[in-house]
Amino acid sequence: MNTLAHASPEKLLASLQTMPLSELFQRAQDLRRSGHGTAISYSRKVFIPLTHLCRDVCGYCTFAKAPREVAKPYLSPEDVLAIARAGEKAGCHEALFTLGDKPELRYTAARDALAELGFDSTVDYLESVCALILKETGLLPHINAGVMTEPEIARLRKVSVSQGIMLETISPRLGERGGAHFGSPDKDPQLRVEMIAAAGRQRVPFTSGILIGIGETRLERIQSLLALKDLHDQYGHLQEIIVQNFRAKPGTRFAGCDEPDLDDLLWTAAATRLVFGATMNIQVPPNLSYDAFPRLLEAGINDWGGISPVTADHVNPEAPWPDLAKLESATERAGFSLQQRLAVYPAYVAGSAIWLDKQLATRVLRAVDADGFVREDDWMPGSLEPLPLAPRRPRVNVGIDALLSRAAAGSRLTESEVTTLFKARAGDVDAICLAADTLRSQASGDLVRYVVNRNINYTNVCSYQCSFCAFSKGKMHEQLRGKPYDLALEEVARRAREAWNRGATEVCMQGGINPRYTGDTYLELLRAVKDEVPGMHVHAFSPLEVAQGAATLDIPVRRYLEMLRDAGLGSLPGTAAEILDDEVRAFICPDKLNTEEWLNVIGTAHEVGLRTTSTIMFGHVEHYESWAKHLLHLRDLQERTGGITEFVPLPFVHMEAPMSLRGQSRIGPTWREVRLMHAVSRLVLNPLITNIQASWVKLGEQGVTALLQGGVNDLGGTLMNESISRAAGTQHGQEFAPEQMEAVIRSLGRRFEQRTTLYQQVPKERQEASFGAAPLTDMVMTPFSAKRKHVENVS
């Protein structure tokens, strides 16, 4: 249907006007659902009218005033900050600056006030107060400052995340005597088109739209929409199109004019959806439709615009914003979830490197989830903050029930279907978690397992530059957190013996990609443990280490895996996977194995008889589509080889991660996203991978307890010496003893069981040794410069 947008305005109008309203609305709704699912967005904002003075005299406007009608020409910096801080306290993220057009060109009072403030122009002052907002508050400015030059747009881009100007109409006819724009030079349509194009050249996320009911014809509306579409097709910068309905206001030239009725507004909004297609954000201000605003959703819109719990709509003061609770309730009754966004829309958040100033991009990324919407809570992985208490919300997308049924039956979902599950909001999240927990119960009953193990990270020296890793160190980067080390084999063997004495059945060994290491080094590390404790299961060497080891010996990966297996390797950790999406890997770990290479190493391990775990690291720069790709890669591999024992979601801990410190990533997944990752993985991997594990290191006791009720059946290892996540900033300690494991499981009325790495029963003497274990002795962190000693010296 969007092909209509390529027709002439006359043909497009004829097609739209002959289409039954019911069909028009249905097509608009179908497009909206295709592009936006069940999300209806809004921005929580404060409205800051920097000045009411304006050189234009539009026939319908009550915002613009003369100097005698205002207490002072401009808000002071203190006034601006007071409004902004009130908004911040009320949970707002946007500071909307609306002001008259170039008042200094008309009023002496404006020029004098600017001079007293120390500025030559309104735009100069606006730039300064936007910078003040950014410095003093957490709000992000959005600017509606009228017609500006391209250099002015470029300057304001550094202090705002988005800008906008309403085209209103493409028709110059309305600027003639008696028209709505008579006497308003800044309402010249060509002037506005040129400014919108300039914003496109400057890569500014931009808002525009049309104002209906001011004397234009429907044909002129279509022409205006097509003019905007042409601009967007050229620059890609129009993040939203507003369809605003004229309201007659006393005291204006248009006070006695007829207002467009609701049907006309709905027709225009639906036509706008058909012109711009599925993905454009179409907004109609709800306050201008009063109590009838829920009907606007019939026209295929997906955004309510800015809503303020603090300030009035100064452009339409007679029309108060709907109460947020009322807005949410009405949205949910219509079958949608209300999502708070920033002043910059999710698609432009995803492209922040292109669309936002670097410093602003950092602030934006820290405020959003993987879908680009505002984070629902302040919780983050690795912190000791309590889990957020989310109120029960109604279901909004019953369409996912068919997906849940197919997943429960073991069917392979498509990438778009998995993405749909990850996008779930409101009560749909609970429905997904319930479906996952039902599957968990069918697969595992009430049994929850864990393994007593010890981490041995034998070196933190690494030649790779992964942007998420706070553990590895460059060759001699002692200024980084922790000094470079390379454990002596005696220390590796000693730690394995100590772990055995404390009841461990496994040591998990991984390290950085030390440039001095060869394939023989990994074999030495393996033998150090097996010679000291023959009964210890060695779960070791990421696919990256395996690939490096094989390369240094100039042998195929398969041959090297066989050598490791024959030397006593029991299984491989499915780490270094991060996200199996090469577009994301190119940013977070460009020199690591790519997706195909990682899958090949893991698949080959399975073929030579070595089982592996599987992991995902999520919550940094990737998106839900990346999560879907990752899970389906694992499912397909498991269907082919059957060698994966469990899936372990690893929430990104951001505190010390380099890309977070550089402001290039989000701050980890939200709690909703953590719940969904564990639940959706249970569904998507069913029935091929039956063990879903929660990481106490990332989530803490409270987190894993909650996830055991959402599809998780395994608590992983006690670890004894967790160091990688601690280096990243997690505050959940380095060991979760068997007593703690079983207390968590018991609190839910579930049965507990110690397991081996390969999910076998643990001998009784091992279990007994694991309880009441002696404290760990001090570790010897062999400096990187020290010469490695051979295992033969270990007594």
JSON list of N, CA and C in Angstrom, two decimals, residues 385-409:
[
{"chain": "A", "resi": 385, "resn": "GLU", "atom": "N", "xyz": [22.04, -3.29, 44.29]},
{"chain": "A", "resi": 385, "resn": "GLU", "atom": "CA", "xyz": [20.71, -2.69, 44.37]},
{"chain": "A", "resi": 385, "resn": "GLU", "atom": "C", "xyz": [19.65, -3.79, 44.36]},
{"chain": "A", "resi": 386, "resn": "PRO", "atom": "N", "xyz": [18.58, -3.64, 45.14]},
{"chain": "A", "resi": 386, "resn": "PRO", "atom": "CA", "xyz": [17.51, -4.65, 45.12]},
{"chain": "A", "resi": 386, "resn": "PRO", "atom": "C", "xyz": [16.84, -4.70, 43.76]},
{"chain": "A", "resi": 387, "resn": "LEU", "atom": "N", "xyz": [16.25, -5.84, 43.46]},
{"chain": "A", "resi": 387, "resn": "LEU", "atom": "CA", "xyz": [15.54, -5.97, 42.19]},
{"chain": "A", "resi": 387, "resn": "LEU", "atom": "C", "xyz": [14.37, -5.00, 42.14]},
{"chain": "A", "resi": 388, "resn": "PRO", "atom": "N", "xyz": [14.10, -4.44, 40.97]},
{"chain": "A", "resi": 388, "resn": "PRO", "atom": "CA", "xyz": [12.96, -3.52, 40.87]},
{"chain": "A", "resi": 388, "resn": "PRO", "atom": "C", "xyz": [11.64, -4.26, 41.04]},
{"chain": "A", "resi": 389, "resn": "LEU", "atom": "N", "xyz": [10.70, -3.60, 41.65]},
{"chain": "A", "resi": 389, "resn": "LEU", "atom": "CA", "xyz": [9.37, -4.17, 41.83]},
{"chain": "A", "resi": 389, "resn": "LEU", "atom": "C", "xyz": [8.47, -3.65, 40.72]},
{"chain": "A", "resi": 390, "resn": "ALA", "atom": "N", "xyz": [8.21, -4.48, 39.74]},
{"chain": "A", "resi": 390, "resn": "ALA", "atom": "CA", "xyz": [7.38, -4.06, 38.61]},
{"chain": "A", "resi": 390, "resn": "ALA", "atom": "C", "xyz": [5.92, -4.37, 38.91]},
{"chain": "A", "resi": 391, "resn": "PRO", "atom": "N", "xyz": [5.03, -3.40, 38.75]},
{"chain": "A", "resi": 391, "resn": "PRO", "atom": "CA", "xyz": [3.61, -3.67, 38.99]},
{"chain": "A", "resi": 391, "resn": "PRO", "atom": "C", "xyz": [3.06, -4.63, 37.94]},
{"chain": "A", "resi": 392, "resn": "ARG", "atom": "N", "xyz": [2.08, -5.38, 38.30]},
{"chain": "A", "resi": 392, "resn": "ARG", "atom": "CA", "xyz": [1.43, -6.28, 37.35]},
{"chain": "A", "resi": 392, "resn": "ARG", "atom": "C", "xyz": [0.73, -5.46, 36.28]},
{"chain": "A", "resi": 393, "resn": "ARG", "atom": "N", "xyz": [1.00, -5.78, 35.03]},
{"chain": "A", "resi": 393, "resn": "ARG", "atom": "CA", "xyz": [0.37, -5.08, 33.93]},
{"chain": "A", "resi": 393, "resn": "ARG", "atom": "C", "xyz": [-0.41, -6.06, 33.07]},
{"chain": "A", "resi": 394, "resn": "PRO", "atom": "N", "xyz": [-1.42, -5.60, 32.38]},
{"chain": "A", "resi": 394, "resn": "PRO", "atom": "CA", "xyz": [-2.21, -6.52, 31.54]},
{"chain": "A", "resi": 394, "resn": "PRO", "atom": "C", "xyz": [-1.43, -6.99, 30.31]},
{"chain": "A", "resi": 395, "resn": "ARG", "atom": "N", "xyz": [-1.88, -8.07, 29.72]},
{"chain": "A", "resi": 395, "resn": "ARG", "atom": "CA", "xyz": [-1.34, -8.56, 28.46]},
{"chain": "A", "resi": 395, "resn": "ARG", "atom": "C", "xyz": [-1.68, -7.56, 27.36]},
{"chain": "A", "resi": 396, "resn": "VAL", "atom": "N", "xyz": [-0.75, -7.40, 26.40]},
{"chain": "A", "resi": 396, "resn": "VAL", "atom": "CA", "xyz": [-1.04, -6.50, 25.28]},
{"chain": "A", "resi": 396, "resn": "VAL", "atom": "C", "xyz": [-0.84, -7.18, 23.93]},
{"chain": "A", "resi": 397, "resn": "ASN", "atom": "N", "xyz": [-0.14, -8.29, 23.89]},
{"chain": "A", "resi": 397, "resn": "ASN", "atom": "CA", "xyz": [0.12, -8.95, 22.61]},
{"chain": "A", "resi": 397, "resn": "ASN", "atom": "C", "xyz": [-0.21, -10.43, 22.73]},
{"chain": "A", "resi": 398, "resn": "VAL", "atom": "N", "xyz": [-1.47, -10.74, 22.64]},
{"chain": "A", "resi": 398, "resn": "VAL", "atom": "CA", "xyz": [-1.87, -12.15, 22.76]},
{"chain": "A", "resi": 398, "resn": "VAL", "atom": "C", "xyz": [-1.38, -12.94, 21.56]},
{"chain": "A", "resi": 399, "resn": "GLY", "atom": "N", "xyz": [-0.90, -12.25, 20.54]},
{"chain": "A", "resi": 399, "resn": "GLY", "atom": "CA", "xyz": [-0.36, -12.93, 19.38]},
{"chain": "A", "resi": 399, "resn": "GLY", "atom": "C", "xyz": [0.87, -13.77, 19.68]},
{"chain": "A", "resi": 400, "resn": "ILE", "atom": "N", "xyz": [1.54, -13.46, 20.79]},
{"chain": "A", "resi": 400, "resn": "ILE", "atom": "CA", "xyz": [2.73, -14.26, 21.13]},
{"chain": "A", "resi": 400, "resn": "ILE", "atom": "C", "xyz": [2.35, -15.64, 21.66]},
{"chain": "A", "resi": 401, "resn": "ASP", "atom": "N", "xyz": [1.07, -15.84, 22.00]},
{"chain": "A", "resi": 401, "resn": "ASP", "atom": "CA", "xyz": [0.67, -17.15, 22.54]},
{"chain": "A", "resi": 401, "resn": "ASP", "atom": "C", "xyz": [0.93, -18.25, 21.52]},
{"chain": "A", "resi": 402, "resn": "ALA", "atom": "N", "xyz": [0.74, -17.94, 20.25]},
{"chain": "A", "resi": 402, "resn": "ALA", "atom": "CA", "xyz": [1.00, -18.95, 19.21]},
{"chain": "A", "resi": 402, "resn": "ALA", "atom": "C", "xyz": [2.50, -19.28, 19.16]},
{"chain": "A", "resi": 403, "resn": "LEU", "atom": "N", "xyz": [3.34, -18.28, 19.37]},
{"chain": "A", "resi": 403, "resn": "LEU", "atom": "CA", "xyz": [4.79, -18.51, 19.40]},
{"chain": "A", "resi": 403, "resn": "LEU", "atom": "C", "xyz": [5.17, -19.37, 20.60]},
{"chain": "A", "resi": 404, "resn": "LEU", "atom": "N", "xyz": [4.56, -19.07, 21.75]},
{"chain": "A", "resi": 404, "resn": "LEU", "atom": "CA", "xyz": [4.86, -19.85, 22.95]},
{"chain": "A", "resi": 404, "resn": "LEU", "atom": "C", "xyz": [4.44, -21.30, 22.77]},
{"chain": "A", "resi": 405, "resn": "SER", "atom": "N", "xyz": [3.32, -21.51, 22.13]},
{"chain": "A", "resi": 405, "resn": "SER", "atom": "CA", "xyz": [2.85, -22.88, 21.90]},
{"chain": "A", "resi": 405, "resn": "SER", "atom": "C", "xyz": [3.79, -23.63, 20.97]},
{"chain": "A", "resi": 406, "resn": "ARG", "atom": "N", "xyz": [4.22, -22.98, 19.91]},
{"chain": "A", "resi": 406, "resn": "ARG", "atom": "CA", "xyz": [5.13, -23.63, 18.97]},
{"chain": "A", "resi": 406, "resn": "ARG", "atom": "C", "xyz": [6.47, -23.93, 19.62]},
{"chain": "A", "resi": 407, "resn": "ALA", "atom": "N", "xyz": [6.97, -22.98, 20.43]},
{"chain": "A", "resi": 407, "resn": "ALA", "atom": "CA", "xyz": [8.24, -23.22, 21.11]},
{"chain": "A", "resi": 407, "resn": "ALA", "atom": "C", "xyz": [8.12, -24.37, 22.10]},
{"chain": "A", "resi": 408, "resn": "ALA", "atom": "N", "xyz": [7.00, -24.42, 22.83]},
{"chain": "A", "resi": 408, "resn": "ALA", "atom": "CA", "xyz": [6.79, -25.50, 23.79]},
{"chain": "A", "resi": 408, "resn": "ALA", "atom": "C", "xyz": [6.74, -26.86, 23.10]},
{"chain": "A", "resi": 409, "resn": "ALA", "atom": "N", "xyz": [6.28, -26.86, 21.85]},
{"chain": "A", "resi": 409, "resn": "ALA", "atom": "CA", "xyz": [6.21, -28.11, 21.09]},
{"chain": "A", "resi": 409, "resn": "ALA", "atom": "C", "xyz": [7.55, -28.48, 20.46]}
]
